[in-house]
mmCIF file of C-alpha atoms in Angstrom:
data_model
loop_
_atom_site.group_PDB
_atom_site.id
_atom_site.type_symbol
_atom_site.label_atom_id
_atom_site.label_comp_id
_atom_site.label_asym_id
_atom_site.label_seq_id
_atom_site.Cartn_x
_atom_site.Cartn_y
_atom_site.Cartn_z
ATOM 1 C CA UNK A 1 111.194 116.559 111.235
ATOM 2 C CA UNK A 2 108.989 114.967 113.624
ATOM 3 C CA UNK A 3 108.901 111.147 114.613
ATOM 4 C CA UNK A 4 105.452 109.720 114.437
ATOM 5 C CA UNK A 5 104.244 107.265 117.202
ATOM 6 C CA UNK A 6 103.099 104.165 115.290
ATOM 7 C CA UNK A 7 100.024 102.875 115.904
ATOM 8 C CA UNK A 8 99.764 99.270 117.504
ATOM 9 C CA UNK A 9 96.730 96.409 116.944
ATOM 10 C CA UNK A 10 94.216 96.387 118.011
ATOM 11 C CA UNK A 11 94.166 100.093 117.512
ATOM 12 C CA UNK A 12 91.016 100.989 115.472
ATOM 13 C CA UNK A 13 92.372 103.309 112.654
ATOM 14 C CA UNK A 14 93.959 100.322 111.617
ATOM 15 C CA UNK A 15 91.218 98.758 110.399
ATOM 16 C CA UNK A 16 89.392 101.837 108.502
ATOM 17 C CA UNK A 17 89.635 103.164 105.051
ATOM 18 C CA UNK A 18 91.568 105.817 104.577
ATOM 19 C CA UNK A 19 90.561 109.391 102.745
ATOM 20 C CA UNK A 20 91.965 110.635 99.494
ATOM 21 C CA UNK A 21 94.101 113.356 99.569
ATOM 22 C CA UNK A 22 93.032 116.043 97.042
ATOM 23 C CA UNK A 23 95.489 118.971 97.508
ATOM 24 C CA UNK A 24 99.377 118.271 98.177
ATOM 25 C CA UNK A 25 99.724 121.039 100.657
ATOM 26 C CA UNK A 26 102.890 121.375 103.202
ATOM 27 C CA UNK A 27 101.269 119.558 105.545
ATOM 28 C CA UNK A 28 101.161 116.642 103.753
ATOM 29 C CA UNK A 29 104.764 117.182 102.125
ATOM 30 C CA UNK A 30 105.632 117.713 106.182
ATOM 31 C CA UNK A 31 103.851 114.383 106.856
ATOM 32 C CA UNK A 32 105.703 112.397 104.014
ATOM 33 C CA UNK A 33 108.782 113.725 105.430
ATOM 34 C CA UNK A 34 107.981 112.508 109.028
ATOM 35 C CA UNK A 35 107.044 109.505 108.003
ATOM 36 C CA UNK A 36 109.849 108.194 106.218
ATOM 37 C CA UNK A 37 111.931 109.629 109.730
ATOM 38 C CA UNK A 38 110.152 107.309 111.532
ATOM 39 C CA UNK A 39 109.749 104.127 109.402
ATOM 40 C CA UNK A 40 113.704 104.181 108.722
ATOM 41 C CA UNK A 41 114.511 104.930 112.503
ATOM 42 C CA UNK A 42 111.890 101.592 113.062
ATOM 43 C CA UNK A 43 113.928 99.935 110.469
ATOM 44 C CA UNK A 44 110.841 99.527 108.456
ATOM 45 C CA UNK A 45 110.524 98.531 104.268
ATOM 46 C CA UNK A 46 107.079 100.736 104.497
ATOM 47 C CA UNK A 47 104.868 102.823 106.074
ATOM 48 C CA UNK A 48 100.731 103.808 105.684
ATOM 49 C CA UNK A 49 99.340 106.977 107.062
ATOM 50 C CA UNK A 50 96.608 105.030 108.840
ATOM 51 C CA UNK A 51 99.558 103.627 111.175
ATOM 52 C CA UNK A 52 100.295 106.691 112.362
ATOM 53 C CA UNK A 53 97.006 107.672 113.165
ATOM 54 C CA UNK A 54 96.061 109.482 109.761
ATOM 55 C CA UNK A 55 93.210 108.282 107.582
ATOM 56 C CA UNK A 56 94.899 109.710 104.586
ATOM 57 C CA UNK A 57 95.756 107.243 101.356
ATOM 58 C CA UNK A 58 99.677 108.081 101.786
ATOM 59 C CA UNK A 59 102.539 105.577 101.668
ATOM 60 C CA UNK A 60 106.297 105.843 101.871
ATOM 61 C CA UNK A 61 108.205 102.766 101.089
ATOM 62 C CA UNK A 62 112.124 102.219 101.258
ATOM 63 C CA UNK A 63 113.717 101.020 97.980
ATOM 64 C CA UNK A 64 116.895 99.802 98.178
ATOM 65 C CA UNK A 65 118.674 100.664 94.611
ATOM 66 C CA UNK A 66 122.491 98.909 94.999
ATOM 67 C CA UNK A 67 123.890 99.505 98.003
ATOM 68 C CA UNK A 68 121.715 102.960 98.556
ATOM 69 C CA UNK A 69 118.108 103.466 99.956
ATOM 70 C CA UNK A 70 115.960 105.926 98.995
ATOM 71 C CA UNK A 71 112.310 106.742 99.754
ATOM 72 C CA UNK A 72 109.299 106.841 97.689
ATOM 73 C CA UNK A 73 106.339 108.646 98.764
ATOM 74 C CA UNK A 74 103.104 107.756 97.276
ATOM 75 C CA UNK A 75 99.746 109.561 97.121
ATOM 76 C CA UNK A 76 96.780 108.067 96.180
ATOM 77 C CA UNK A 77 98.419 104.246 95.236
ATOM 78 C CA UNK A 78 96.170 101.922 92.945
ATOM 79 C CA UNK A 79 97.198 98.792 91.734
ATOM 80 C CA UNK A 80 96.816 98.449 87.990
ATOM 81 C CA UNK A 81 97.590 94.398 87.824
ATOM 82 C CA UNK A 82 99.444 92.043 89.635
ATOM 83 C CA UNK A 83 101.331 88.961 88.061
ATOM 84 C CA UNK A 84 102.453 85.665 89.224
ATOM 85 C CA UNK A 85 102.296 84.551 92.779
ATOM 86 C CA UNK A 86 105.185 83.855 95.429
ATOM 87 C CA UNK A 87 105.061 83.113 99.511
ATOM 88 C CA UNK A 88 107.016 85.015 101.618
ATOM 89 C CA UNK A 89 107.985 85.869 105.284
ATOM 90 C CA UNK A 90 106.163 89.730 106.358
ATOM 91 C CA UNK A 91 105.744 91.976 109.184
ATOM 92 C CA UNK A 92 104.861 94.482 110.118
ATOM 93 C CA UNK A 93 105.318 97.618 112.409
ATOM 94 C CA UNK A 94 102.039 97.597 113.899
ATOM 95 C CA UNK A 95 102.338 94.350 114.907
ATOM 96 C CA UNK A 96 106.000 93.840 116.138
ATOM 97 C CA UNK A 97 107.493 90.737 116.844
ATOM 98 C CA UNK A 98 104.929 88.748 114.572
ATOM 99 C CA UNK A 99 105.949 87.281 111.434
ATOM 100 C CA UNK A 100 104.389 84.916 108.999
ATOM 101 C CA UNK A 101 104.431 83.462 105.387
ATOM 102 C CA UNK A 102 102.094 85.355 102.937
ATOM 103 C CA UNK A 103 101.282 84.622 99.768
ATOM 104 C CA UNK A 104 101.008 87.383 96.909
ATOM 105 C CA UNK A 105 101.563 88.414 93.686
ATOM 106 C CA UNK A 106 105.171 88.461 92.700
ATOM 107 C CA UNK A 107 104.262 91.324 90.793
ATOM 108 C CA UNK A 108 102.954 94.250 90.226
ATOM 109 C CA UNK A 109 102.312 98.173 89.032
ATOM 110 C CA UNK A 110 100.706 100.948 91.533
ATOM 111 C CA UNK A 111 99.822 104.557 90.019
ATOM 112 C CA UNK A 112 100.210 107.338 92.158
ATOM 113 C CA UNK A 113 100.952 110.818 92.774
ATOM 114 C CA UNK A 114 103.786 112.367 93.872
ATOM 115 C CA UNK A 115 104.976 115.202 96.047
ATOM 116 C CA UNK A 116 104.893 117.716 93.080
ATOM 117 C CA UNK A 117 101.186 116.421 91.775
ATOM 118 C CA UNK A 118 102.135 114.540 88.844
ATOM 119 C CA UNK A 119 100.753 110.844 88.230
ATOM 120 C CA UNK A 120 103.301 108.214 88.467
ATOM 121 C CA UNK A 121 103.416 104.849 87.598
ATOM 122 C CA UNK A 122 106.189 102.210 88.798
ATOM 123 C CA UNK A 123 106.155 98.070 88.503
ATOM 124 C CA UNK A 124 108.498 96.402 91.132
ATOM 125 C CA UNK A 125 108.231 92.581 91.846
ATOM 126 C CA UNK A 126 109.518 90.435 94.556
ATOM 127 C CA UNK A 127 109.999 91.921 98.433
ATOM 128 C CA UNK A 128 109.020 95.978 96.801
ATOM 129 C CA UNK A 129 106.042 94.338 95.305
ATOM 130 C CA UNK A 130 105.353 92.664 98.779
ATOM 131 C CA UNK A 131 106.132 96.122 100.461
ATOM 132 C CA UNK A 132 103.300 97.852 98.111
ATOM 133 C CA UNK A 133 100.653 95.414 98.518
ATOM 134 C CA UNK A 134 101.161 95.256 101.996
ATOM 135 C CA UNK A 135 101.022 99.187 102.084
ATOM 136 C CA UNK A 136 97.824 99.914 100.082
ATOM 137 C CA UNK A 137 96.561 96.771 101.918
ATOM 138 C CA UNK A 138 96.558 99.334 105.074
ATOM 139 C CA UNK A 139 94.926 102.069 103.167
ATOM 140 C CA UNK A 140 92.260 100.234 103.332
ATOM 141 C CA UNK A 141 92.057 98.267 106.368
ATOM 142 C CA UNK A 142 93.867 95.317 105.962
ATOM 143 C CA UNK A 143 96.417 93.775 108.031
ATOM 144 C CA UNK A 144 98.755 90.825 106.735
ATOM 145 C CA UNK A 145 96.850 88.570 108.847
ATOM 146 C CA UNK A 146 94.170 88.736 106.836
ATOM 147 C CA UNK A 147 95.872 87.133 104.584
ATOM 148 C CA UNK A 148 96.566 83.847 106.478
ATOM 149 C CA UNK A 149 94.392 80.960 106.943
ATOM 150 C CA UNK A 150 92.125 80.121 109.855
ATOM 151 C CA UNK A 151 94.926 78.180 111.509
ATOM 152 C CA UNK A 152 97.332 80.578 111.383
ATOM 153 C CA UNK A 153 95.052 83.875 112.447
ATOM 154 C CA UNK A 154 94.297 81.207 115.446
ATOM 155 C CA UNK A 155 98.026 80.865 116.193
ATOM 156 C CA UNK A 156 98.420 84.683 115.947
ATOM 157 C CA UNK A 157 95.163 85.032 117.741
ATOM 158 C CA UNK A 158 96.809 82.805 120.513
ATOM 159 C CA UNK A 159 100.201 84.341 120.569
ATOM 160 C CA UNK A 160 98.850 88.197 120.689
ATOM 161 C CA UNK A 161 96.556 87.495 123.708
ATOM 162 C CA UNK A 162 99.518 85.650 125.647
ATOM 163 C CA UNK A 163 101.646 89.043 124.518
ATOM 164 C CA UNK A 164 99.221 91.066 126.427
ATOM 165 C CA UNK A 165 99.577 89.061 129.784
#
């Protein structure tokens, strides 16, 4: 397995749409594989393709079930419906050290494929519903930012540039 170097903001593939995958070949199994190396060894809940530099619609999220974790790698994700609303503290790899309330739905169910082709569907609410959204959110540009209010993209504004210095 092979770490990937995760992508930082301002980088640009950040912000673009990823592609749909249409054939599960080993690359992509090889990819899922990598990814989930490096979003555990980043102590990450989730990771997009597009943060590693790949404009491909693939997730891989860390479920906690009991005391274990376990990965689930997701081709393809579309939310079906959401439900209920809740705020919450997120972050995010590609923008370390930041951290800020979000709201989103409490709930909700994704469709996807897996590694072996077939169509999935799972619900999870509270933080795996947050780590989904926020996910697919990248698939498609999105940052958790985007999500906050004038004020608070200010403050982040604010505290990035003095980061830079």
């Amino acid at each position: 397995m092979a770490l990937k170097e995760i992508k930082l903001y301002p980088d640009p593939v950040l912000r673009q749409t990823a592609s749909k995958i249409d054939n599960i070949t080993d690359e992509i199994v090889q990819l899922s594989h990598d990814m989930v190396e490096t979003m555990r060894l980043a102590n990450g809940a989730g990771l997009a393709a597009n943060q590693v530099g790949l404009r491909l619609r693939l997730i891989v999220i860390d479920e906690q079930v009991k005391k274990e974790h376990r990965s689930i790698v997701l081709i393809n994700p579309e939310i079906l419906f959401t439900e209920s609303e809740e705020t919450a503290e997120e972050g995010c790899l590609s923008l370390p050290r930041f951290y800020e309330f979000v709201k989103r739905p409490k709930r909700v169910k994704v469709r996807a494929i897996d590694l072996r082709g077939e169509v999935m569907e799972i619900e999870r609410e509270d933080q795996m519903a947050r780590a989904l959204q926020h996910e697919i959110d990248h698939l498609n540009g999105v940052l958790f930012i985007d999500h906050l209010s004038p004020l608070k993209k200010e403050f982040f504004r604010k505290k990035f540039m003095r980061a830079k210095r």
